[in-house]
Coordinates of C-alpha atoms and ligand atoms in Angstrom, one line a residue:
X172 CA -12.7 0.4 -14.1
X173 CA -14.1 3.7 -12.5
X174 CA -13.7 4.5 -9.0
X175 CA -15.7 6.7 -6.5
X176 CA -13.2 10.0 -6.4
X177 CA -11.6 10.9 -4.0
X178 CA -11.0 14.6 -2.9
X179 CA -7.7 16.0 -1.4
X180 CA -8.7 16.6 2.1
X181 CA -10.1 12.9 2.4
X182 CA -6.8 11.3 0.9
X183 CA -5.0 13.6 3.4
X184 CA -7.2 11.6 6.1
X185 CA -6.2 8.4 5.0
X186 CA -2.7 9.5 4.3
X187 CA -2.6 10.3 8.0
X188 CA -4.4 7.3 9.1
X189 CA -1.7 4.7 7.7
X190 CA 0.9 6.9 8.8
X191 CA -0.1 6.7 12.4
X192 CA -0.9 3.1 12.0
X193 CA 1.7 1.6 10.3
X194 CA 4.4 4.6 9.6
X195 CA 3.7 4.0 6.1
X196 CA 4.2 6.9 4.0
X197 CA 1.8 7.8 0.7
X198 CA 3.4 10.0 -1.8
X199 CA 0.9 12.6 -3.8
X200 CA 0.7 10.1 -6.3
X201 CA -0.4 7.5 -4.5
X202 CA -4.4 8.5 -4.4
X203 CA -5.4 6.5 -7.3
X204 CA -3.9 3.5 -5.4
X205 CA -6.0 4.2 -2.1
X206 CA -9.0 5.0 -4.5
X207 CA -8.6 1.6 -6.2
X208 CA -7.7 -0.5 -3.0
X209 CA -10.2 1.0 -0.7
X210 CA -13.4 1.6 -3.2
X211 CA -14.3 -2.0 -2.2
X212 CA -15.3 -1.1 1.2
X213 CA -17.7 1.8 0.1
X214 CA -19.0 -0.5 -2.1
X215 CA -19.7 -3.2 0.8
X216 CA -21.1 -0.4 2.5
X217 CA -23.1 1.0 -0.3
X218 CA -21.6 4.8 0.6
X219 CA -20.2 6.4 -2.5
X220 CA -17.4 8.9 0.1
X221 CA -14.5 8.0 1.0
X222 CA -15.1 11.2 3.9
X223 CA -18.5 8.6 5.1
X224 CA -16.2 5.9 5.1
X225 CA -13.2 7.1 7.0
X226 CA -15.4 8.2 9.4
X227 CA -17.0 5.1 9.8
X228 CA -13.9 2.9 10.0
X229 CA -12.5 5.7 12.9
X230 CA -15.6 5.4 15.3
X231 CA -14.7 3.7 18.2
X232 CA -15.4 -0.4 18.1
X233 CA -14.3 -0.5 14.7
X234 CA -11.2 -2.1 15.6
X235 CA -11.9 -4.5 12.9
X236 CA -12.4 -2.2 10.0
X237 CA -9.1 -0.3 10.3
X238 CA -7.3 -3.6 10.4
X239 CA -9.2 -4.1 7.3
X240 CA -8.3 -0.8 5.9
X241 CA -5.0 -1.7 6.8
X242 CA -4.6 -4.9 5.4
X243 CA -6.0 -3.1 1.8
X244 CA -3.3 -0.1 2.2
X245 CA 0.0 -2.1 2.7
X246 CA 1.6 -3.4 -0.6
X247 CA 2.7 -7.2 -0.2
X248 CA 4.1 -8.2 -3.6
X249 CA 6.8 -10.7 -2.7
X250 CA 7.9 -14.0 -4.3
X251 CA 10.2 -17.7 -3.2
X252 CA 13.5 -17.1 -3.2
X253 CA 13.0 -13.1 -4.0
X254 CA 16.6 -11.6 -4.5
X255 CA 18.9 -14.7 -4.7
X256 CA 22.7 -13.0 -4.0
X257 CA 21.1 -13.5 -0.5
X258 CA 20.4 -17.0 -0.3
X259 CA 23.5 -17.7 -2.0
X260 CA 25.2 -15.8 0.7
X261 CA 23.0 -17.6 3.4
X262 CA 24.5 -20.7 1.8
X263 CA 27.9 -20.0 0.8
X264 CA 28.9 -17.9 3.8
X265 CA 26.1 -18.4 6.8
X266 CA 24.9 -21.7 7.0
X267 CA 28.6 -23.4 6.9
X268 CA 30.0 -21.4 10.0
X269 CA 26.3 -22.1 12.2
X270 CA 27.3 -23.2 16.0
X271 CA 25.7 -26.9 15.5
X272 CA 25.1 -26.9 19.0
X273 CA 22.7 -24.0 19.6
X274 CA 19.4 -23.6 17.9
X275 CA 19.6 -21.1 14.9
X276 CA 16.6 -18.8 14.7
X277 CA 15.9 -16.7 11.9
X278 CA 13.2 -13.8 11.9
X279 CA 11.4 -12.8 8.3
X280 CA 10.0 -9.6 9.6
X281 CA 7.3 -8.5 7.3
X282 CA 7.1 -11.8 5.8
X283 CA 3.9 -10.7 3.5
X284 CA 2.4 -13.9 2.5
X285 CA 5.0 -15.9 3.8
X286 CA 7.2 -17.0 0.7
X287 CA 10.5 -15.3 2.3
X288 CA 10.1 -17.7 5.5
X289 CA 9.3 -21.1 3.5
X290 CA 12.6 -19.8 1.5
X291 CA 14.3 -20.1 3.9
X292 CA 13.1 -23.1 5.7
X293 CA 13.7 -24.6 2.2
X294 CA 17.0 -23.5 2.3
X295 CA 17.9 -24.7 6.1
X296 CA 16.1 -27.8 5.3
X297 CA 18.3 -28.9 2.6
X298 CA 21.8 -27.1 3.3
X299 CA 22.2 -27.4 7.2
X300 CA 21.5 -30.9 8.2
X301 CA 20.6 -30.3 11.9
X302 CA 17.2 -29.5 13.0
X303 CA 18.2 -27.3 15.7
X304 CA 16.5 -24.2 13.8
X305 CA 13.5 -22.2 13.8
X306 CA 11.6 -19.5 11.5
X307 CA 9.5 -16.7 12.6
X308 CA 7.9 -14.9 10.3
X309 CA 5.6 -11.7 11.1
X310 CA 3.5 -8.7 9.4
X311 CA 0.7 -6.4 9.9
X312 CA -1.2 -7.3 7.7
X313 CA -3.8 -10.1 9.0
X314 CA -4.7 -11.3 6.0
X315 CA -0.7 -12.0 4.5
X316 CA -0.1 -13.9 7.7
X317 CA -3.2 -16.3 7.4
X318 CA -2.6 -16.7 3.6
X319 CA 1.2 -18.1 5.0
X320 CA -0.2 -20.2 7.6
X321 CA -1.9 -22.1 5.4
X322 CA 1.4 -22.4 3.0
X323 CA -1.0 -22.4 0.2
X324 CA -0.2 -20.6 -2.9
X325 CA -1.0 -20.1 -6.5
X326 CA 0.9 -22.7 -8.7
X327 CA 1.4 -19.6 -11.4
X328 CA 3.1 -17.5 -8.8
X329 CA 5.7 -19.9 -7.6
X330 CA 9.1 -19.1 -10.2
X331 CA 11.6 -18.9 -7.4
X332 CA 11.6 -22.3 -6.2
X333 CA 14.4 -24.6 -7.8
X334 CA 13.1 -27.4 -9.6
X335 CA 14.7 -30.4 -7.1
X336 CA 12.9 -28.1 -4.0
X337 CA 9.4 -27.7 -5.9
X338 CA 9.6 -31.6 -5.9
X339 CA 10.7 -32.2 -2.2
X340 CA 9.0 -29.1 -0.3
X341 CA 5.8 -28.8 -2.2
X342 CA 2.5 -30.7 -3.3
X343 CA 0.6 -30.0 -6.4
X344 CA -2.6 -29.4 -5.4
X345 CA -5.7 -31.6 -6.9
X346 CA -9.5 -31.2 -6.8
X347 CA -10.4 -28.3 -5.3
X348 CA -7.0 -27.3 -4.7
X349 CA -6.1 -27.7 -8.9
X350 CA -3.7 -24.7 -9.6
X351 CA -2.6 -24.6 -6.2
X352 CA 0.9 -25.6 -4.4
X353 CA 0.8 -26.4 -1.1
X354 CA 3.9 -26.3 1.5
X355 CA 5.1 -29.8 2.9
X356 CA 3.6 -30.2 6.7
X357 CA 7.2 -30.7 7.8
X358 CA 8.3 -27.4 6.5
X359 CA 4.9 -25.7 7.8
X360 CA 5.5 -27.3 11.4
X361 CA 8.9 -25.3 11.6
X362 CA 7.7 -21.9 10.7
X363 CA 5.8 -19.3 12.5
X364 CA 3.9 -16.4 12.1
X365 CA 3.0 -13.7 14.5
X366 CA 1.5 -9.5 13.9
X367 CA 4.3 -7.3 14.8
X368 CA 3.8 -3.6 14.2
X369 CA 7.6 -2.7 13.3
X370 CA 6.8 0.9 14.1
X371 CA 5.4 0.0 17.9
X372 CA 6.9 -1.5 20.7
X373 CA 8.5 -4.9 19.8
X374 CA 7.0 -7.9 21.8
X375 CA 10.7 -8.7 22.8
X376 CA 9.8 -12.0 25.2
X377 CA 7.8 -12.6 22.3
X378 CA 10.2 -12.8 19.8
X379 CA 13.3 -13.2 21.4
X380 CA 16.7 -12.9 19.6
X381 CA 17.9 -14.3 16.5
X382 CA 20.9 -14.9 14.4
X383 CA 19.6 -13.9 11.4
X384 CA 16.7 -11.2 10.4
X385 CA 15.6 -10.1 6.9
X386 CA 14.2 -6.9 7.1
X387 CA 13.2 -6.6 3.5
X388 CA 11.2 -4.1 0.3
X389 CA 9.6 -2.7 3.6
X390 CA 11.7 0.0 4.7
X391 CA 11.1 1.8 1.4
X392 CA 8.1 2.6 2.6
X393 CA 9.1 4.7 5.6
X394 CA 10.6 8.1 6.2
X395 CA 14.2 8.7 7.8
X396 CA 13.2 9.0 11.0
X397 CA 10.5 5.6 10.9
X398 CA 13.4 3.7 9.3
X399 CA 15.6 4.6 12.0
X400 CA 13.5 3.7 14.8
X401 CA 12.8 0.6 13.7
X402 CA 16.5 -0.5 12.8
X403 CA 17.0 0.8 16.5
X404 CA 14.6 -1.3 18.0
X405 CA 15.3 -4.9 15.2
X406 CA 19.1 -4.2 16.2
X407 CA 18.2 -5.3 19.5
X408 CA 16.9 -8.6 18.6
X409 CA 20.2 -9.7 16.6
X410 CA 22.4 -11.4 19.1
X411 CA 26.2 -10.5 18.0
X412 CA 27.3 -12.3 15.1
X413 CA 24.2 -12.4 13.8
X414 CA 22.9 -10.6 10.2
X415 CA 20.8 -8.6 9.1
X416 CA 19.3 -8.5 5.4
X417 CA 17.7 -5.5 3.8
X418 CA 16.3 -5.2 0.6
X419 CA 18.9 -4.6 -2.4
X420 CA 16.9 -1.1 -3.2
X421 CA 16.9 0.1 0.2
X422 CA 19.7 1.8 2.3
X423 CA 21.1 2.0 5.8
X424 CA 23.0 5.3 5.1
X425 CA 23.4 7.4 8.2
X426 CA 21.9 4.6 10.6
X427 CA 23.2 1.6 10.6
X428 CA 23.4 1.7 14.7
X429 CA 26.6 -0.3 15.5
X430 CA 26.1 -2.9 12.0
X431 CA 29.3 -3.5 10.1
X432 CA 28.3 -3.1 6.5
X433 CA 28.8 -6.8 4.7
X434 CA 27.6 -5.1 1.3
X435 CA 24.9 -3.0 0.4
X436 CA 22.0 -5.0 1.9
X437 CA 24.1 -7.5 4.1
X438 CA 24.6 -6.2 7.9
X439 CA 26.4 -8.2 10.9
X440 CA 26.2 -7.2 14.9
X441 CA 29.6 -7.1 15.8
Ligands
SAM170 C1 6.6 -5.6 -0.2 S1 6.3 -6.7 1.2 C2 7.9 -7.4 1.4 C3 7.8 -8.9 1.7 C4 9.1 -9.6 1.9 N1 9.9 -9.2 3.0 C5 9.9 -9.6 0.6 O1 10.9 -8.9 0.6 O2 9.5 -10.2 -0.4 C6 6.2 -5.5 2.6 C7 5.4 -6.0 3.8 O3 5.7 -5.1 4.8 C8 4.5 -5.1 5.6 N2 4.5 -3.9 6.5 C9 4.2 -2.6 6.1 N3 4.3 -1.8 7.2 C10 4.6 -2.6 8.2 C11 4.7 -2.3 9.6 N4 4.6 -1.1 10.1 N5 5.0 -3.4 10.4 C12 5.1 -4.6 9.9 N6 5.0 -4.9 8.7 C13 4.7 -3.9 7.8 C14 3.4 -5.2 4.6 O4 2.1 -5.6 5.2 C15 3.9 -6.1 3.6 O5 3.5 -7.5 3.7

């Protein structure tokens, strides 16, 4: 498919734009992605440069269209049970030593679409036997965290879920919905999903504290310094005892800010 071009000094805008907005940092390589992802919007437009369009989406009222350029620049791959060392830890080593008597609250922060938080609701669901728990899941991405509202997905992008969980957690969808899985209401009910900018302020009365956070496949895409921050400011969330998760490809080297290291991608709050 051919794309309008973009020149160096307009990428560099839009380089600096997601940066500012959402600490996400594009590589050099990355211009045939924002080319791809945001040629769309010209087209809706009907403007052939990405210059006409970045000055659009900056002039003041167009709230809407940055969040829209947003949405379009973050990458929200993700799948059910993505990376399962750490629900089998959740299980094996979490989920048995739980104080029964306090409710357990868990934080997917960038949830994407939403099938890290059913995960784990799945998971709690089955394994913990007390519905003393809660899931909050978040993003910046507006249109990830409708999509996992609904807890509507594509039947052909579901390969996670263990067979005995597709058939108590989800429906097949039929009619309109052929092709589609659909999350039980019960499941639905007990997870939430709020925007949370990880590199702004955190709503802390908001979000409160949890016992366990999975902060996952999202810190790849910020620099030291970003990354730092935000484990600084998430750190404060996790009550002590509490864990947090990162993604197995990502790191906590020189900042884990008071986290005893579990294993490579497994934190606890002393
Ligand atoms: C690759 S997905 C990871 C989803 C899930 N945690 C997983 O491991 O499967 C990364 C998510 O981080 C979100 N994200 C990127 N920058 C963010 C920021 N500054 N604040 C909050 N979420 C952000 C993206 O919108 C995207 O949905």
């Amino acid at each position: 498919m051919l794309h309008e071009s973009i020149s160096d000094a307009e990428f560099n805008r839009f380089r600096g734009f997601i940066y500012d907005h959402a600490g996400i940092r594009l590589s050099d390589d990355k211009k045939i992605l924002v080319t791809s992802r945001l040629s769309k919007r010209l087209r809706h437009y009907s403007i052939t440069s990405f210059g006409t369009y970045f000055d659009l989406m900056t002039e003041l009222g167009r709230e809407k269209e940055q969040q829209i350029a947003i949405d379009l620049l973050t990458t929200n791959e993700t799948s059910f049970f993505r990376e399962p060392k750490h629900f089998e830890f959740i299980t094996n080593e979490i989920i048995p030593k739980i104080n029964r008597n306090k409710r357990y609250r868990v934080w997917s922060a960038a949830s994407s679409t939403g099938k890290e938080a059913y995960s784990l609701a799945m998971l709690l669901d089955d394994k913990f036997n007390n519905t003393l728990w809660e899931i909050l899941g978040s993003d910046i991405n507006h249109t990830v965290l409708q999509e996992a509202m609904l807890g509507l997905y594509q039947q052909d992008r579901i390969d996670g879920i263990p067979m005995d969980y597709l058939r108590k957690y989800c429906l097949k969808g039929k009619d309109e919905f052929e092709g589609k899985l659909l999350i039980i209401k019960r499941l639905i009910d007990r997870v939430n999903f709020i925007y949370v900018n990880l590199t702004s302020t955190l709503p802390l009365d908001e979000l409160g504290t949890f016992q366990l956070i999975l902060l996952r496949n999202v810190l790849i895409y910020f620099d030291a310094e970003t990354k730092s921050q935000i484990i600084k400011k998430v750190v404060l969330t996790l009550e002590s005892g509490g864990f947090l998760f990162i993604g197995h490809a990502e790191s906590l080297k020189g900042f884990t800010h008071g986290l005893i290291r579990i294993s490579s991608s497994i934190y606890k709050k002393p």
